[in-house]
């Protein structure tokens, strides 16, 4: 029995053969189709949970399981360590994805979750923005927080919406300045702005993505502001109890669409709202696009906390590509015994005898 191990080199081959734009388009299509049609009410997708700690630095390791009752389940393990870029030259988000056979529990596939997380987070924002964003050309996209997620927010949104320019702010000026180089493949002009011009950025934006690593208890990122008509905001960075990016006054005058209502009430912008102040979730809006489009003239917010079903679909996309391209390594990872009632029977009889006598010699008996 084998597990398909997708190594970094396989991911690299998939990306170079498929191309970044085609991969993002494919993922957007699968997520849109999946969230429009899946029976999420009967799926097993608990709000994520995990280990939260403040030492040695603030961080968490969480698990995000999804069982769509289609014979496979996925589990994403995701770490959030915002000191990683400055202290360890590592991404803030590090993650792995595993896919299981729900008939047996056998591990079918194991792959990176860091890239799929960034891709699907951008893709989910793009799908929400396509539904709720203002139907105008020449859109100005404001970005607050110019780290890893900002790259895929810009990329995914540019695949579905006519973005004319991007205005970007980060409390770390180097991050804001380097965003144009990291997204140069989009050929969209990017203007980095300092904190003093943040209100101008907010007031000029038709679309806004907040994707910061602001600490819990320190938000919001800015006070309420005079938004352009029909502004749509993707609030991406708020995914931790007590962590907020947006001011509650702004949320209260918005139509707020969570990705995952139950989870957003615990760790999204929805923490700041009463249940009656929250709109339909993305899957519900996708099934009734007319109702969603009716909200387009007003201020709208997509409260993105990260959905395990999006991870499930991303994992399957990469496993499908690996299958088509005959990539990945089949490894015997689990110690499957010849006799299911004897855990030692995966050893061949002579190795079993040798290891038993080695133990006897070691113990001197
Ligand atoms: N919603 C989701 O599905 C999802 C998925 C992945 C990551 N996230 C969240 O998105 C956030 C960003 O993730 P990332 O991988 O881009 O992290 P990152 O560390 O690469 O980038 C975060 C950036 O935010 C900046 N920042 C922090 N506080 C700021 C503030 N007050 N004003 C302006 N800039 C500020 C930092 O300087 C940094 O450049 C994190 O909070 C992460 O947990 C959400």
PDB file of C-alpha atoms in Angstrom, residues 67-359:
ATOM      1  CA  UNK A  67     -14.640  15.145   4.955  1.00  0.00           C
ATOM      2  CA  UNK A  68     -17.027  15.666   2.063  1.00  0.00           C
ATOM      3  CA  UNK A  69     -18.201  12.047   2.380  1.00  0.00           C
ATOM      4  CA  UNK A  70     -16.884  11.290  -1.113  1.00  0.00           C
ATOM      5  CA  UNK A  71     -14.438   8.599  -0.005  1.00  0.00           C
ATOM      6  CA  UNK A  72     -11.616  11.020   0.744  1.00  0.00           C
ATOM      7  CA  UNK A  73     -10.837  13.404   3.580  1.00  0.00           C
ATOM      8  CA  UNK A  74      -8.108  16.023   3.850  1.00  0.00           C
ATOM      9  CA  UNK A  75      -6.242  17.389   6.807  1.00  0.00           C
ATOM     10  CA  UNK A  76      -4.227  20.554   6.648  1.00  0.00           C
ATOM     11  CA  UNK A  77      -1.745  21.314   9.377  1.00  0.00           C
ATOM     12  CA  UNK A  78      -0.926  24.996   9.295  1.00  0.00           C
ATOM     13  CA  UNK A  79       1.528  27.020  11.332  1.00  0.00           C
ATOM     14  CA  UNK A  80       1.311  30.796  11.771  1.00  0.00           C
ATOM     15  CA  UNK A  81       4.549  32.335  13.058  1.00  0.00           C
ATOM     16  CA  UNK A  82       4.705  36.020  12.138  1.00  0.00           C
ATOM     17  CA  UNK A  83       8.325  36.379  13.291  1.00  0.00           C
ATOM     18  CA  UNK A  84       9.402  33.782  10.692  1.00  0.00           C
ATOM     19  CA  UNK A  85      10.278  36.234   7.866  1.00  0.00           C
ATOM     20  CA  UNK A  86      12.463  38.501  10.016  1.00  0.00           C
ATOM     21  CA  UNK A  87      13.982  35.910  12.386  1.00  0.00           C
ATOM     22  CA  UNK A  88      14.232  32.751  10.275  1.00  0.00           C
ATOM     23  CA  UNK A  89      13.866  33.825   6.633  1.00  0.00           C
ATOM     24  CA  UNK A  90      10.810  31.574   6.470  1.00  0.00           C
ATOM     25  CA  UNK A  91       7.222  32.350   5.450  1.00  0.00           C
ATOM     26  CA  UNK A  92       4.788  33.311   8.223  1.00  0.00           C
ATOM     27  CA  UNK A  93       2.475  30.512   7.057  1.00  0.00           C
ATOM     28  CA  UNK A  94       4.001  27.029   6.752  1.00  0.00           C
ATOM     29  CA  UNK A  95       1.754  24.110   6.056  1.00  0.00           C
ATOM     30  CA  UNK A  96       1.386  20.507   4.915  1.00  0.00           C
ATOM     31  CA  UNK A  97      -1.629  18.742   3.427  1.00  0.00           C
ATOM     32  CA  UNK A  98      -2.579  15.087   3.663  1.00  0.00           C
ATOM     33  CA  UNK A  99      -5.400  13.194   1.973  1.00  0.00           C
ATOM     34  CA  UNK A 100      -6.933  10.018   3.429  1.00  0.00           C
ATOM     35  CA  UNK A 101      -9.117   7.200   2.154  1.00  0.00           C
ATOM     36  CA  UNK A 102     -12.190   7.378   4.414  1.00  0.00           C
ATOM     37  CA  UNK A 103     -12.977   3.688   3.927  1.00  0.00           C
ATOM     38  CA  UNK A 104      -9.718   2.544   5.496  1.00  0.00           C
ATOM     39  CA  UNK A 105      -7.908   5.561   6.946  1.00  0.00           C
ATOM     40  CA  UNK A 106      -5.001   4.936   4.558  1.00  0.00           C
ATOM     41  CA  UNK A 107      -2.885   7.996   3.772  1.00  0.00           C
ATOM     42  CA  UNK A 108      -3.270   8.496   0.013  1.00  0.00           C
ATOM     43  CA  UNK A 109      -1.173  11.597  -0.496  1.00  0.00           C
ATOM     44  CA  UNK A 110       1.110  14.003   1.300  1.00  0.00           C
ATOM     45  CA  UNK A 111       2.111  17.387  -0.063  1.00  0.00           C
ATOM     46  CA  UNK A 112       3.043  20.953   0.727  1.00  0.00           C
ATOM     47  CA  UNK A 113       0.255  23.194   2.040  1.00  0.00           C
ATOM     48  CA  UNK A 114       2.113  26.511   1.986  1.00  0.00           C
ATOM     49  CA  UNK A 115       1.703  27.236  -1.719  1.00  0.00           C
ATOM     50  CA  UNK A 116      -1.838  25.758  -1.939  1.00  0.00           C
ATOM     51  CA  UNK A 117      -2.857  27.939   1.033  1.00  0.00           C
ATOM     52  CA  UNK A 118      -1.619  31.115  -0.629  1.00  0.00           C
ATOM     53  CA  UNK A 119      -3.219  30.145  -3.953  1.00  0.00           C
ATOM     54  CA  UNK A 120      -6.603  29.216  -2.522  1.00  0.00           C
ATOM     55  CA  UNK A 121      -6.738  32.279  -0.257  1.00  0.00           C
ATOM     56  CA  UNK A 122      -6.248  34.517  -3.292  1.00  0.00           C
ATOM     57  CA  UNK A 123      -8.719  32.454  -5.321  1.00  0.00           C
ATOM     58  CA  UNK A 124     -11.428  32.643  -2.634  1.00  0.00           C
ATOM     59  CA  UNK A 125     -11.054  36.445  -2.455  1.00  0.00           C
ATOM     60  CA  UNK A 126     -11.314  36.661  -6.238  1.00  0.00           C
ATOM     61  CA  UNK A 127     -14.515  34.573  -6.267  1.00  0.00           C
ATOM     62  CA  UNK A 128     -16.074  36.749  -3.535  1.00  0.00           C
ATOM     63  CA  UNK A 129     -14.971  39.941  -5.298  1.00  0.00           C
ATOM     64  CA  UNK A 130     -16.410  38.796  -8.617  1.00  0.00           C
ATOM     65  CA  UNK A 131     -19.774  38.396  -6.853  1.00  0.00           C
ATOM     66  CA  UNK A 132     -19.743  41.421  -4.568  1.00  0.00           C
ATOM     67  CA  UNK A 133     -17.309  43.917  -6.098  1.00  0.00           C
ATOM     68  CA  UNK A 134     -18.389  47.040  -7.994  1.00  0.00           C
ATOM     69  CA  UNK A 135     -19.153  46.324 -11.680  1.00  0.00           C
ATOM     70  CA  UNK A 136     -16.736  48.965 -13.007  1.00  0.00           C
ATOM     71  CA  UNK A 137     -13.681  49.005 -15.256  1.00  0.00           C
ATOM     72  CA  UNK A 138     -10.306  50.452 -14.310  1.00  0.00           C
ATOM     73  CA  UNK A 139     -10.489  49.335 -10.693  1.00  0.00           C
ATOM     74  CA  UNK A 140      -8.055  50.569  -8.056  1.00  0.00           C
ATOM     75  CA  UNK A 141      -6.976  47.764  -5.726  1.00  0.00           C
ATOM     76  CA  UNK A 142      -5.728  48.810  -2.283  1.00  0.00           C
ATOM     77  CA  UNK A 143      -3.501  46.363  -0.403  1.00  0.00           C
ATOM     78  CA  UNK A 144      -2.744  46.733   3.299  1.00  0.00           C
ATOM     79  CA  UNK A 145      -0.125  44.182   4.366  1.00  0.00           C
ATOM     80  CA  UNK A 146       2.318  43.319   1.574  1.00  0.00           C
ATOM     81  CA  UNK A 147       3.588  39.862   2.580  1.00  0.00           C
ATOM     82  CA  UNK A 148       3.094  36.455   0.978  1.00  0.00           C
ATOM     83  CA  UNK A 149      -0.713  36.550   0.798  1.00  0.00           C
ATOM     84  CA  UNK A 150      -0.645  39.958  -0.911  1.00  0.00           C
ATOM     85  CA  UNK A 151       1.042  38.339  -3.940  1.00  0.00           C
ATOM     86  CA  UNK A 152      -1.735  35.795  -4.515  1.00  0.00           C
ATOM     87  CA  UNK A 153      -4.469  38.342  -3.665  1.00  0.00           C
ATOM     88  CA  UNK A 154      -3.160  40.579  -6.472  1.00  0.00           C
ATOM     89  CA  UNK A 155      -2.702  37.611  -8.803  1.00  0.00           C
ATOM     90  CA  UNK A 156      -6.105  35.983  -8.254  1.00  0.00           C
ATOM     91  CA  UNK A 157      -8.062  39.255  -8.347  1.00  0.00           C
ATOM     92  CA  UNK A 158      -6.319  40.253 -11.580  1.00  0.00           C
ATOM     93  CA  UNK A 159      -7.547  37.004 -13.216  1.00  0.00           C
ATOM     94  CA  UNK A 160     -11.225  37.936 -12.721  1.00  0.00           C
ATOM     95  CA  UNK A 161     -11.365  41.722 -12.469  1.00  0.00           C
ATOM     96  CA  UNK A 162     -10.198  44.679 -14.559  1.00  0.00           C
ATOM     97  CA  UNK A 163      -7.589  46.113 -12.185  1.00  0.00           C
ATOM     98  CA  UNK A 164      -5.915  49.242 -13.539  1.00  0.00           C
ATOM     99  CA  UNK A 165      -3.549  49.931 -10.642  1.00  0.00           C
ATOM    100  CA  UNK A 166      -2.613  48.806  -7.169  1.00  0.00           C
ATOM    101  CA  UNK A 167      -1.795  51.023  -4.204  1.00  0.00           C
ATOM    102  CA  UNK A 168       0.015  49.161  -1.434  1.00  0.00           C
ATOM    103  CA  UNK A 169       0.898  49.894   2.179  1.00  0.00           C
ATOM    104  CA  UNK A 170       2.811  47.885   4.760  1.00  0.00           C
ATOM    105  CA  UNK A 171       4.136  49.014   8.116  1.00  0.00           C
ATOM    106  CA  UNK A 172       7.419  47.601   6.858  1.00  0.00           C
ATOM    107  CA  UNK A 173       8.285  49.962   3.958  1.00  0.00           C
ATOM    108  CA  UNK A 174      10.544  47.360   2.327  1.00  0.00           C
ATOM    109  CA  UNK A 175       7.611  44.938   2.028  1.00  0.00           C
ATOM    110  CA  UNK A 176       5.477  47.633   0.349  1.00  0.00           C
ATOM    111  CA  UNK A 177       8.300  48.598  -2.004  1.00  0.00           C
ATOM    112  CA  UNK A 178       9.166  45.029  -3.016  1.00  0.00           C
ATOM    113  CA  UNK A 179       5.558  44.036  -3.832  1.00  0.00           C
ATOM    114  CA  UNK A 180       5.839  45.450  -7.370  1.00  0.00           C
ATOM    115  CA  UNK A 181       8.866  43.243  -8.050  1.00  0.00           C
ATOM    116  CA  UNK A 182       7.128  40.150  -6.575  1.00  0.00           C
ATOM    117  CA  UNK A 183       4.059  40.771  -8.757  1.00  0.00           C
ATOM    118  CA  UNK A 184       5.860  42.083 -11.861  1.00  0.00           C
ATOM    119  CA  UNK A 185       4.441  39.115 -13.847  1.00  0.00           C
ATOM    120  CA  UNK A 186       1.018  40.807 -13.606  1.00  0.00           C
ATOM    121  CA  UNK A 187       2.116  43.969 -15.463  1.00  0.00           C
ATOM    122  CA  UNK A 188      -0.117  46.138 -13.259  1.00  0.00           C
ATOM    123  CA  UNK A 189       1.439  49.356 -11.916  1.00  0.00           C
ATOM    124  CA  UNK A 190       1.910  49.282  -8.135  1.00  0.00           C
ATOM    125  CA  UNK A 191       2.426  52.368  -6.011  1.00  0.00           C
ATOM    126  CA  UNK A 192       3.816  51.777  -2.497  1.00  0.00           C
ATOM    127  CA  UNK A 193       2.603  54.328   0.050  1.00  0.00           C
ATOM    128  CA  UNK A 194       3.720  55.217   3.565  1.00  0.00           C
ATOM    129  CA  UNK A 195       1.513  55.243   6.668  1.00  0.00           C
ATOM    130  CA  UNK A 196       0.810  58.966   6.202  1.00  0.00           C
ATOM    131  CA  UNK A 197      -1.007  58.181   2.918  1.00  0.00           C
ATOM    132  CA  UNK A 198      -3.035  55.263   4.250  1.00  0.00           C
ATOM    133  CA  UNK A 199      -6.312  57.245   4.353  1.00  0.00           C
ATOM    134  CA  UNK A 200      -5.791  58.309   0.730  1.00  0.00           C
ATOM    135  CA  UNK A 201      -5.211  54.658  -0.230  1.00  0.00           C
ATOM    136  CA  UNK A 202      -8.414  53.595   1.543  1.00  0.00           C
ATOM    137  CA  UNK A 203     -10.504  56.400   0.053  1.00  0.00           C
ATOM    138  CA  UNK A 204      -9.202  55.783  -3.495  1.00  0.00           C
ATOM    139  CA  UNK A 205      -9.793  52.019  -3.488  1.00  0.00           C
ATOM    140  CA  UNK A 206     -12.581  50.247  -5.390  1.00  0.00           C
ATOM    141  CA  UNK A 207     -11.321  46.956  -3.965  1.00  0.00           C
ATOM    142  CA  UNK A 208      -9.313  46.493  -0.793  1.00  0.00           C
ATOM    143  CA  UNK A 209      -7.456  43.478   0.598  1.00  0.00           C
ATOM    144  CA  UNK A 210      -6.244  43.571   4.183  1.00  0.00           C
ATOM    145  CA  UNK A 211      -3.700  40.816   4.683  1.00  0.00           C
ATOM    146  CA  UNK A 212      -1.577  41.828   7.638  1.00  0.00           C
ATOM    147  CA  UNK A 213       0.019  39.918  10.475  1.00  0.00           C
ATOM    148  CA  UNK A 214      -1.159  42.501  13.025  1.00  0.00           C
ATOM    149  CA  UNK A 215      -1.053  41.057  16.538  1.00  0.00           C
ATOM    150  CA  UNK A 216      -4.202  39.975  18.395  1.00  0.00           C
ATOM    151  CA  UNK A 217      -5.643  42.808  20.498  1.00  0.00           C
ATOM    152  CA  UNK A 218      -3.970  45.559  18.423  1.00  0.00           C
ATOM    153  CA  UNK A 219      -6.490  46.067  15.613  1.00  0.00           C
ATOM    154  CA  UNK A 220      -8.193  47.620  13.817  1.00  0.00           C
ATOM    155  CA  UNK A 221      -5.583  48.668  11.256  1.00  0.00           C
ATOM    156  CA  UNK A 222      -7.241  52.046  10.631  1.00  0.00           C
ATOM    157  CA  UNK A 223     -10.292  54.039  11.737  1.00  0.00           C
ATOM    158  CA  UNK A 224     -13.482  54.108   9.653  1.00  0.00           C
ATOM    159  CA  UNK A 225     -13.149  56.108   6.440  1.00  0.00           C
ATOM    160  CA  UNK A 226     -15.196  57.620   3.591  1.00  0.00           C
ATOM    161  CA  UNK A 227     -15.228  54.706   1.156  1.00  0.00           C
ATOM    162  CA  UNK A 228     -15.850  54.855  -2.590  1.00  0.00           C
ATOM    163  CA  UNK A 229     -19.369  53.701  -3.559  1.00  0.00           C
ATOM    164  CA  UNK A 230     -19.544  49.924  -3.829  1.00  0.00           C
ATOM    165  CA  UNK A 231     -16.144  49.307  -2.206  1.00  0.00           C
ATOM    166  CA  UNK A 232     -15.540  45.589  -1.674  1.00  0.00           C
ATOM    167  CA  UNK A 233     -13.066  44.496   1.034  1.00  0.00           C
ATOM    168  CA  UNK A 234     -11.416  41.091   1.387  1.00  0.00           C
ATOM    169  CA  UNK A 235     -10.440  40.874   5.067  1.00  0.00           C
ATOM    170  CA  UNK A 236      -7.874  38.092   4.899  1.00  0.00           C
ATOM    171  CA  UNK A 237      -5.561  38.610   7.842  1.00  0.00           C
ATOM    172  CA  UNK A 238      -8.063  38.229  10.643  1.00  0.00           C
ATOM    173  CA  UNK A 239      -7.888  34.550  11.571  1.00  0.00           C
ATOM    174  CA  UNK A 240      -7.076  34.416  15.264  1.00  0.00           C
ATOM    175  CA  UNK A 241      -9.179  35.112  18.379  1.00  0.00           C
ATOM    176  CA  UNK A 242      -8.959  38.834  19.330  1.00  0.00           C
ATOM    177  CA  UNK A 243      -7.315  39.662  15.997  1.00  0.00           C
ATOM    178  CA  UNK A 244      -9.161  42.291  13.921  1.00  0.00           C
ATOM    179  CA  UNK A 245      -8.205  44.329  10.881  1.00  0.00           C
ATOM    180  CA  UNK A 246     -11.378  46.343  10.215  1.00  0.00           C
ATOM    181  CA  UNK A 247     -13.135  48.898  12.446  1.00  0.00           C
ATOM    182  CA  UNK A 248     -16.465  47.676  13.809  1.00  0.00           C
ATOM    183  CA  UNK A 249     -18.264  50.842  12.570  1.00  0.00           C
ATOM    184  CA  UNK A 250     -17.275  49.948   9.008  1.00  0.00           C
ATOM    185  CA  UNK A 251     -18.398  46.329   9.464  1.00  0.00           C
ATOM    186  CA  UNK A 252     -21.774  47.486  10.790  1.00  0.00           C
ATOM    187  CA  UNK A 253     -22.501  49.520   7.663  1.00  0.00           C
ATOM    188  CA  UNK A 254     -21.326  46.681   5.355  1.00  0.00           C
ATOM    189  CA  UNK A 255     -22.820  43.513   3.989  1.00  0.00           C
ATOM    190  CA  UNK A 256     -20.492  40.958   5.622  1.00  0.00           C
ATOM    191  CA  UNK A 257     -20.106  37.585   3.894  1.00  0.00           C
ATOM    192  CA  UNK A 258     -18.021  35.058   5.869  1.00  0.00           C
ATOM    193  CA  UNK A 259     -16.260  32.155   4.185  1.00  0.00           C
ATOM    194  CA  UNK A 260     -17.179  29.905   7.139  1.00  0.00           C
ATOM    195  CA  UNK A 261     -19.664  31.459   9.525  1.00  0.00           C
ATOM    196  CA  UNK A 262     -19.006  29.312  12.602  1.00  0.00           C
ATOM    197  CA  UNK A 263     -15.244  29.812  12.333  1.00  0.00           C
ATOM    198  CA  UNK A 264     -15.515  33.537  11.507  1.00  0.00           C
ATOM    199  CA  UNK A 265     -17.490  34.074  14.729  1.00  0.00           C
ATOM    200  CA  UNK A 266     -14.508  32.652  16.649  1.00  0.00           C
ATOM    201  CA  UNK A 267     -11.589  34.162  14.794  1.00  0.00           C
ATOM    202  CA  UNK A 268     -12.753  36.359  11.911  1.00  0.00           C
ATOM    203  CA  UNK A 269     -13.984  39.943  11.652  1.00  0.00           C
ATOM    204  CA  UNK A 270     -17.381  38.468  12.611  1.00  0.00           C
ATOM    205  CA  UNK A 271     -16.061  38.253  16.198  1.00  0.00           C
ATOM    206  CA  UNK A 272     -16.962  41.930  16.366  1.00  0.00           C
ATOM    207  CA  UNK A 273     -20.569  41.434  15.207  1.00  0.00           C
ATOM    208  CA  UNK A 274     -23.784  39.946  16.494  1.00  0.00           C
ATOM    209  CA  UNK A 275     -24.978  36.917  14.466  1.00  0.00           C
ATOM    210  CA  UNK A 276     -27.907  38.966  13.080  1.00  0.00           C
ATOM    211  CA  UNK A 277     -25.450  41.503  11.613  1.00  0.00           C
ATOM    212  CA  UNK A 278     -23.745  38.855   9.449  1.00  0.00           C
ATOM    213  CA  UNK A 279     -24.841  38.082   5.888  1.00  0.00           C
ATOM    214  CA  UNK A 280     -24.888  34.782   4.020  1.00  0.00           C
ATOM    215  CA  UNK A 281     -21.703  32.786   3.610  1.00  0.00           C
ATOM    216  CA  UNK A 282     -19.924  32.526   0.280  1.00  0.00           C
ATOM    217  CA  UNK A 283     -21.332  29.094  -0.622  1.00  0.00           C
ATOM    218  CA  UNK A 284     -24.895  30.383  -0.073  1.00  0.00           C
ATOM    219  CA  UNK A 285     -24.266  33.506  -2.171  1.00  0.00           C
ATOM    220  CA  UNK A 286     -22.746  31.434  -4.977  1.00  0.00           C
ATOM    221  CA  UNK A 287     -25.988  29.488  -5.188  1.00  0.00           C
ATOM    222  CA  UNK A 288     -27.976  32.720  -5.486  1.00  0.00           C
ATOM    223  CA  UNK A 289     -25.756  35.120  -7.462  1.00  0.00           C
ATOM    224  CA  UNK A 290     -28.641  37.536  -8.094  1.00  0.00           C
ATOM    225  CA  UNK A 291     -29.061  38.082  -4.344  1.00  0.00           C
ATOM    226  CA  UNK A 292     -25.307  38.631  -4.084  1.00  0.00           C
ATOM    227  CA  UNK A 293     -25.229  41.128  -6.942  1.00  0.00           C
ATOM    228  CA  UNK A 294     -28.043  43.078  -5.242  1.00  0.00           C
ATOM    229  CA  UNK A 295     -25.453  44.002  -2.573  1.00  0.00           C
ATOM    230  CA  UNK A 296     -22.905  45.356  -5.064  1.00  0.00           C
ATOM    231  CA  UNK A 297     -23.910  49.004  -4.775  1.00  0.00           C
ATOM    232  CA  UNK A 298     -23.118  49.008  -1.072  1.00  0.00           C
ATOM    233  CA  UNK A 299     -20.023  48.435   1.005  1.00  0.00           C
ATOM    234  CA  UNK A 300     -19.300  44.688   1.157  1.00  0.00           C
ATOM    235  CA  UNK A 301     -16.783  42.647   3.176  1.00  0.00           C
ATOM    236  CA  UNK A 302     -15.625  39.075   2.582  1.00  0.00           C
ATOM    237  CA  UNK A 303     -14.536  37.787   6.004  1.00  0.00           C
ATOM    238  CA  UNK A 304     -11.922  35.225   4.969  1.00  0.00           C
ATOM    239  CA  UNK A 305     -10.700  32.989   7.768  1.00  0.00           C
ATOM    240  CA  UNK A 306      -9.649  30.042   5.587  1.00  0.00           C
ATOM    241  CA  UNK A 307     -11.952  27.162   4.656  1.00  0.00           C
ATOM    242  CA  UNK A 308     -10.854  23.527   4.975  1.00  0.00           C
ATOM    243  CA  UNK A 309     -12.969  22.611   1.934  1.00  0.00           C
ATOM    244  CA  UNK A 310     -10.830  25.005  -0.128  1.00  0.00           C
ATOM    245  CA  UNK A 311      -7.770  23.116   1.170  1.00  0.00           C
ATOM    246  CA  UNK A 312      -9.379  19.795   0.226  1.00  0.00           C
ATOM    247  CA  UNK A 313     -10.035  21.004  -3.327  1.00  0.00           C
ATOM    248  CA  UNK A 314      -6.514  22.459  -3.626  1.00  0.00           C
ATOM    249  CA  UNK A 315      -4.935  19.211  -2.452  1.00  0.00           C
ATOM    250  CA  UNK A 316      -6.955  17.214  -4.985  1.00  0.00           C
ATOM    251  CA  UNK A 317      -5.983  19.624  -7.774  1.00  0.00           C
ATOM    252  CA  UNK A 318      -2.268  19.056  -7.116  1.00  0.00           C
ATOM    253  CA  UNK A 319      -2.731  15.289  -6.715  1.00  0.00           C
ATOM    254  CA  UNK A 320      -4.621  15.229 -10.038  1.00  0.00           C
ATOM    255  CA  UNK A 321      -1.844  17.150 -11.788  1.00  0.00           C
ATOM    256  CA  UNK A 322       0.753  14.830 -10.251  1.00  0.00           C
ATOM    257  CA  UNK A 323      -1.237  11.816 -11.487  1.00  0.00           C
ATOM    258  CA  UNK A 324      -1.600  13.221 -15.035  1.00  0.00           C
ATOM    259  CA  UNK A 325       2.104  14.103 -15.211  1.00  0.00           C
ATOM    260  CA  UNK A 326       3.247  10.911 -13.470  1.00  0.00           C
ATOM    261  CA  UNK A 327       4.979  12.925 -10.789  1.00  0.00           C
ATOM    262  CA  UNK A 328       5.465  12.179  -7.111  1.00  0.00           C
ATOM    263  CA  UNK A 329       6.950   9.190  -5.364  1.00  0.00           C
ATOM    264  CA  UNK A 330       4.953   6.206  -4.199  1.00  0.00           C
ATOM    265  CA  UNK A 331       6.329   5.324  -0.795  1.00  0.00           C
ATOM    266  CA  UNK A 332       5.359   2.608   1.637  1.00  0.00           C
ATOM    267  CA  UNK A 333       4.958   4.826   4.672  1.00  0.00           C
ATOM    268  CA  UNK A 334       2.586   2.931   6.911  1.00  0.00           C
ATOM    269  CA  UNK A 335       3.866  -0.293   8.538  1.00  0.00           C
ATOM    270  CA  UNK A 336       1.121  -2.449   7.038  1.00  0.00           C
ATOM    271  CA  UNK A 337       1.326  -5.914   8.636  1.00  0.00           C
ATOM    272  CA  UNK A 338       0.774  -9.089   6.610  1.00  0.00           C
ATOM    273  CA  UNK A 339      -1.594 -10.194   9.378  1.00  0.00           C
ATOM    274  CA  UNK A 340      -3.861  -7.273  10.361  1.00  0.00           C
ATOM    275  CA  UNK A 341      -4.074  -8.710  13.871  1.00  0.00           C
ATOM    276  CA  UNK A 342      -0.310  -8.811  14.334  1.00  0.00           C
ATOM    277  CA  UNK A 343       1.419  -5.400  14.174  1.00  0.00           C
ATOM    278  CA  UNK A 344       4.878  -7.084  14.019  1.00  0.00           C
ATOM    279  CA  UNK A 345       4.011  -9.067  10.908  1.00  0.00           C
ATOM    280  CA  UNK A 346       5.177  -6.348   8.517  1.00  0.00           C
ATOM    281  CA  UNK A 347       8.661  -7.678   9.386  1.00  0.00           C
ATOM    282  CA  UNK A 348       9.766 -10.659   7.351  1.00  0.00           C
ATOM    283  CA  UNK A 349      10.024 -13.771   9.548  1.00  0.00           C
ATOM    284  CA  UNK A 350      13.845 -13.757   9.723  1.00  0.00           C
ATOM    285  CA  UNK A 351      14.035 -10.024  10.594  1.00  0.00           C
ATOM    286  CA  UNK A 352      11.441 -10.641  13.250  1.00  0.00           C
ATOM    287  CA  UNK A 353      13.498 -13.481  14.697  1.00  0.00           C
ATOM    288  CA  UNK A 354      16.728 -11.404  14.519  1.00  0.00           C
ATOM    289  CA  UNK A 355      15.173  -8.400  16.251  1.00  0.00           C
ATOM    290  CA  UNK A 356      13.754 -10.639  18.979  1.00  0.00           C
ATOM    291  CA  UNK A 357      17.166 -12.255  19.614  1.00  0.00           C
ATOM    292  CA  UNK A 358      18.898  -8.806  19.482  1.00  0.00           C
ATOM    293  CA  UNK A 359      16.598  -7.684  22.289  1.00  0.00           C
TER     294      UNK A 359
END
